[in-house]
Short mmCIF file of C-alpha atoms in Angstrom, two decimals:
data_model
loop_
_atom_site.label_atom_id
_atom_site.label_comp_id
_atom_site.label_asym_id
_atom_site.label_seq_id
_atom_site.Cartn_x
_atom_site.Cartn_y
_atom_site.Cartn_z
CA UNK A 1 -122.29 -7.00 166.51
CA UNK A 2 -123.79 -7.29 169.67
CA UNK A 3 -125.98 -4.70 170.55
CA UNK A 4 -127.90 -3.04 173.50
CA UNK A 5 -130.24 -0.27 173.76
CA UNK A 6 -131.47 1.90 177.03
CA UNK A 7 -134.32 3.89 176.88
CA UNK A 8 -134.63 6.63 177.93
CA UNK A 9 -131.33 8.40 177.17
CA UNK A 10 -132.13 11.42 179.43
CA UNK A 11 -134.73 12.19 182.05
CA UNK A 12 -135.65 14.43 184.06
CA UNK A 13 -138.42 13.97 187.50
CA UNK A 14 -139.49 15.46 190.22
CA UNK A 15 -138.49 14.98 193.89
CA UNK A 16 -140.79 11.79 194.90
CA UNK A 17 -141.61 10.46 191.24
CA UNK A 18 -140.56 7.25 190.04
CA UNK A 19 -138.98 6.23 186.75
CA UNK A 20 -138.28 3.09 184.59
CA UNK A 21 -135.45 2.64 182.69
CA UNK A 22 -135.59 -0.20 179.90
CA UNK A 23 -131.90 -2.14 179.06
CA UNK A 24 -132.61 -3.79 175.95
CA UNK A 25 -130.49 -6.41 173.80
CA UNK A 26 -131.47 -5.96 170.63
CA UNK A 27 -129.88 -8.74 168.41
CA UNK A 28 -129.15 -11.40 171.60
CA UNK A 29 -130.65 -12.97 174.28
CA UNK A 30 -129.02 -12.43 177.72
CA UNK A 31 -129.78 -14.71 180.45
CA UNK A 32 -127.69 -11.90 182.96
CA UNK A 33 -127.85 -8.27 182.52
CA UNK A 34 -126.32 -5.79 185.20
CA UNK A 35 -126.84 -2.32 186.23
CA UNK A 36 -124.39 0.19 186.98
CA UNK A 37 -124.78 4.01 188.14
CA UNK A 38 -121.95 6.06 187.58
CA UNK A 39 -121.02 9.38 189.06
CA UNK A 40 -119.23 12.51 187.51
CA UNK A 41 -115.70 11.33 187.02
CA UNK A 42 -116.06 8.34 188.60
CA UNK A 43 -116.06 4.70 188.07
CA UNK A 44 -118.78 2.21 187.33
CA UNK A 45 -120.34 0.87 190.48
CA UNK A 46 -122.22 -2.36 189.90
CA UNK A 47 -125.41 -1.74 191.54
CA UNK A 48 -127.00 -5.28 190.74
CA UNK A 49 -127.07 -8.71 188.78
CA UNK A 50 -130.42 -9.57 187.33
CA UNK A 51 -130.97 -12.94 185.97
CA UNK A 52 -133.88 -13.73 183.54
CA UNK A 53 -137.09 -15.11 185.54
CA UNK A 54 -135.18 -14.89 188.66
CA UNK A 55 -134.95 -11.76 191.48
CA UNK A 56 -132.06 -9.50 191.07
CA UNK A 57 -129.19 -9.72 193.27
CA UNK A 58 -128.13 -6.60 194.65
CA UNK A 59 -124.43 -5.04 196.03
CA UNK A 60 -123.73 -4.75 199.15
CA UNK A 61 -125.35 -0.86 200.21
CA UNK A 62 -127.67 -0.33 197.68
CA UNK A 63 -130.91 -0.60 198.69
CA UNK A 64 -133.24 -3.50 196.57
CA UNK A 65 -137.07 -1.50 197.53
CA UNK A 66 -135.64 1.86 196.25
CA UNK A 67 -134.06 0.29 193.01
CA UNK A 68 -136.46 -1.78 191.53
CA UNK A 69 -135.30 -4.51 189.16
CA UNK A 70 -136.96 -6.52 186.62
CA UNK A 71 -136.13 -9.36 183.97
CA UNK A 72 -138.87 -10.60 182.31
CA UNK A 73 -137.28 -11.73 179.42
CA UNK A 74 -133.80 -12.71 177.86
CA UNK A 75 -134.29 -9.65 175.82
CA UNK A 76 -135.15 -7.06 178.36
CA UNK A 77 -134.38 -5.83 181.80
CA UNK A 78 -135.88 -2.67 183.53
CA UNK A 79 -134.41 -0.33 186.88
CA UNK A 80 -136.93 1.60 188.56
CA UNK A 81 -135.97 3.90 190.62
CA UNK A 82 -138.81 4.51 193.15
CA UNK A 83 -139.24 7.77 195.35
CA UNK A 84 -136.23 9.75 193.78
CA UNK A 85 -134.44 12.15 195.49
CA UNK A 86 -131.68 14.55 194.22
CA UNK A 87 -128.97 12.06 195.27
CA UNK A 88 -130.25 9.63 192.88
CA UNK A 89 -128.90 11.94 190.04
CA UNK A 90 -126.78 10.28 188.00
CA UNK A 91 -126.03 7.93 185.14
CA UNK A 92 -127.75 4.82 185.30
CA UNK A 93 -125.94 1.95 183.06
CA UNK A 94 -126.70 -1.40 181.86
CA UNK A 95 -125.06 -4.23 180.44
CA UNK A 96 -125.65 -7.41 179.15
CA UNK A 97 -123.81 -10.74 179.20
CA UNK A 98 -124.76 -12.91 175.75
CA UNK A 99 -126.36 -17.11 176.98
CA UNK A 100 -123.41 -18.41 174.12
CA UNK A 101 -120.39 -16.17 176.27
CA UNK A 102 -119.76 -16.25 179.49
CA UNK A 103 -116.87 -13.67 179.46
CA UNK A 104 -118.29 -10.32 176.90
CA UNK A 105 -120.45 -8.22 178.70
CA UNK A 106 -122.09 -5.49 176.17
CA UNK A 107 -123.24 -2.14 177.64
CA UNK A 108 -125.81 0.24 176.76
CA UNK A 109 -125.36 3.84 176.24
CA UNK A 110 -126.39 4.81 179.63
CA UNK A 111 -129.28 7.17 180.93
CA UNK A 112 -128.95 10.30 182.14
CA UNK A 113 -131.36 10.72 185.24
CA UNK A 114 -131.43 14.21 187.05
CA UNK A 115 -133.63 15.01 189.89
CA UNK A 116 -135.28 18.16 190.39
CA UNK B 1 -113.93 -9.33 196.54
CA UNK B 2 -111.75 -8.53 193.82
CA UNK B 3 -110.22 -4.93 193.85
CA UNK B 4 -108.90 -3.69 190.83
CA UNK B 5 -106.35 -0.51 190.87
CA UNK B 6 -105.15 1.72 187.82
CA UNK B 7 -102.89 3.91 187.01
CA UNK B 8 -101.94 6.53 185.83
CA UNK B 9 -105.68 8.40 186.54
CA UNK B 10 -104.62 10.88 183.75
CA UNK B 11 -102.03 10.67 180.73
CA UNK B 12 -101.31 13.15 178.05
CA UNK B 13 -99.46 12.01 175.16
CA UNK B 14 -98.75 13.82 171.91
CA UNK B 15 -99.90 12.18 168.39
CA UNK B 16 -98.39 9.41 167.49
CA UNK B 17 -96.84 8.46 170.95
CA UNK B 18 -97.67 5.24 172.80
CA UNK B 19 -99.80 5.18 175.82
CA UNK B 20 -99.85 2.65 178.54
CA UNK B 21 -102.13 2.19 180.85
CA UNK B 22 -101.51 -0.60 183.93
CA UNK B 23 -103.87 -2.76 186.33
CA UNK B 24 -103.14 -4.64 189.18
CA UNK B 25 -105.57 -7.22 190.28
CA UNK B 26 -105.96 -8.75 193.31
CA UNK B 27 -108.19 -12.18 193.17
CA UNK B 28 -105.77 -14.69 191.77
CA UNK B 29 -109.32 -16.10 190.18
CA UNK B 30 -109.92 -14.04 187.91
CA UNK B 31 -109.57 -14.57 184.82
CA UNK B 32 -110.87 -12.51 182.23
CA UNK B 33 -109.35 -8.98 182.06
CA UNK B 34 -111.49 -6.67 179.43
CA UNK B 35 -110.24 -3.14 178.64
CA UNK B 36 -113.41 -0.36 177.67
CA UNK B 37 -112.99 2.96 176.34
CA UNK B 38 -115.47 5.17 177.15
CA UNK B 39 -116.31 8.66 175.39
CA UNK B 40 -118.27 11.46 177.26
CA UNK B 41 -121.81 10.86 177.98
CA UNK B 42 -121.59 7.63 176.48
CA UNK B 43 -121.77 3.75 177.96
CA UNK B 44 -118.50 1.91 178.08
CA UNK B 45 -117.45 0.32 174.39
CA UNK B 46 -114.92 -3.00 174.81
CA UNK B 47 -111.62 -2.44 173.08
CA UNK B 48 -109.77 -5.51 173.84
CA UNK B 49 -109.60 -8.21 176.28
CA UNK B 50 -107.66 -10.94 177.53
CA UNK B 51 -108.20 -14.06 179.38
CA UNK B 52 -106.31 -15.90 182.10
CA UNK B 53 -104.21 -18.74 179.56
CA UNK B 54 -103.07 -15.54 177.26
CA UNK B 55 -100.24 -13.53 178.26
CA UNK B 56 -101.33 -11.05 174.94
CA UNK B 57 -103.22 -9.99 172.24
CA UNK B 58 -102.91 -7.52 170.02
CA UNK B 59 -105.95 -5.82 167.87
CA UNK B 60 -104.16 -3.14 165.29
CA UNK B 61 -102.73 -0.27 167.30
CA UNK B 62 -104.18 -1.73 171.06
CA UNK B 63 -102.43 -4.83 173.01
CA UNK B 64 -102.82 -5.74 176.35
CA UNK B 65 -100.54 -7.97 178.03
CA UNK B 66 -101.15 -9.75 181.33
CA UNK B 67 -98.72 -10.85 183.82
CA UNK B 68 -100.78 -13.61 185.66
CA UNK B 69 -97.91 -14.12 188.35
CA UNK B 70 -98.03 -10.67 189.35
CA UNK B 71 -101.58 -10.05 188.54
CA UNK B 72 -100.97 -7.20 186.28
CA UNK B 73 -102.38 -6.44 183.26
CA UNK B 74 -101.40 -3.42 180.34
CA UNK B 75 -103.01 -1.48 177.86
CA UNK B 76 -100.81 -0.60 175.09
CA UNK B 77 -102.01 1.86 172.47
CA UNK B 78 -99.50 2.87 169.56
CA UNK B 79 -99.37 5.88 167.09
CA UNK B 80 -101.99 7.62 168.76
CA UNK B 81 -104.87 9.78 167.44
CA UNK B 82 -107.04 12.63 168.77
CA UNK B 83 -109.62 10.13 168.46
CA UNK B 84 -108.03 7.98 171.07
CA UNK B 85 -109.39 10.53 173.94
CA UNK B 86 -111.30 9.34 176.22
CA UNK B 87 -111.50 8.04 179.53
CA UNK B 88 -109.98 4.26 179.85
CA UNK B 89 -111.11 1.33 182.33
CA UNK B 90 -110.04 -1.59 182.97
CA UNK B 91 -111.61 -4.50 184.52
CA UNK B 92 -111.13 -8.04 186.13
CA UNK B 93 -114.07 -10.57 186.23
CA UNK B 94 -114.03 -14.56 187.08
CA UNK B 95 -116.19 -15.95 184.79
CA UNK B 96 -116.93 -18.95 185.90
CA UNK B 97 -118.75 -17.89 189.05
CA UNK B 98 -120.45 -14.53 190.34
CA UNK B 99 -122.17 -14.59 186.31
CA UNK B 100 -119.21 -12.76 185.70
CA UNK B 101 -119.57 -9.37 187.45
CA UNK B 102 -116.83 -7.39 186.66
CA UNK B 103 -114.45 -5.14 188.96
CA UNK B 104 -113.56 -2.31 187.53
CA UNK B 105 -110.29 0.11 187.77
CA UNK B 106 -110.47 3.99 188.28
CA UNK B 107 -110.12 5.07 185.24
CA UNK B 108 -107.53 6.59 183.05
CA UNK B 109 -108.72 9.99 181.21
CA UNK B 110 -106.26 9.99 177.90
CA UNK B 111 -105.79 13.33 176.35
CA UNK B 112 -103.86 13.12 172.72
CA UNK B 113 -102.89 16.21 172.24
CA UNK B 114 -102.07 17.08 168.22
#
């Protein structure tokens, strides 16, 4: 099946730092993948659409120069999240919509960013 | 947009009971409706889904059944297991524009109690 990989699963940075987080699909190629942060008990907010080779389109209130989105290939998609602060705890999520299915998006198994 | 409400936010069922779980939608559009069951600390898993010319589908002990008039959508799961518990979403998309970002409900934390 259809599979997709995040790396890291958990990390941890200081107040200021930045840090990459890599949305793999491991046995597809995605021409769309999309990132989502959720919060405790709360629902996934789509944060932005990134399309292979193209720049990322982002929802409306989340700022594009602070989350930092790449798609260099159909395979892989990174989220940078530049400067963190506290309030950018949470859990980051991507997902990944196959080039043969427009409809099936698969998601990754999230990372886990705190911020000390 | 599309705004997509659930209910109920929280259902406890004993084993072997049903559980239902219901979406309204609001973008007459739409037209893919996925359902994902998600465990703690984990990313979302798809269950089921359902698109806009199928009024249901049925996958063991999950169905979901869509009411495209109404623009409500169900999540039917029979004889249910411990292993069942976890938080539900569901979610509305139109696929054939916006790459097919999806909307997605509240939530629904299921507790199967044995």
């Amino acid at each position: 099946g259809a599979v997709v990989s995040q790396h890291p699963s958990r990390v941890i940075c200081k107040s200021g730092t930045s840090v990459k987080i890599e949305c793999r699909s491991l046995d597809f190629q995605a021409t769309t993948m999309f990132w989502y942060r959720q919060f405790p008990k709360q629902s996934l907010m789509l944060m932005a659409t990134s399309n292979e080779g193209s720049k990322a389109t982002y929802e409306q209130g989340v700022e594009k120069d602070k989350f930092l989105i790449n798609h260099a290939s159909l395979t892989l998609s990174t989220l940078t999240v530049t400067s963190a602060h506290p309030e950018d705890s949470s859990f980051y999520i991507c997902s990944a919509l196959p080039e043969t299915n427009a409809y099936e998006q698969y998601f990754g198994p999230g990372t886990r960013l705190t911020v000390t | 947009g599309e705004n997509v409400e659930q209910h109920p936010s929280t259902l406890s069922v004993q084993e072997g009971d049903s559980a239902v779980i219901k979406c309204t939608y609001s973008d007459s559009a739409s037209n893919y409706f996925p359902w994902y069951k998600q465990e703690l600390g984990k990313g979302p898993q798809l269950i089921i889904d359902i698109r806009s010319n199928v009024g249901e589908k049925k996958d063991q002990r999950i169905a979901v059944t869509l009411n495209k008039t109404a623009k409500h959508f169900s999540l039917h799961i029979t004889e249910t297991q411990p292993e069942d518990s976890a938080v539900y979403f569901c979610a509305a998309s139109w696929a054939t524009d916006s790459w097919g970002k999806l909307q997605f409900g509240a939530g629904t934390q299921v507790v199967v109690t044995p």
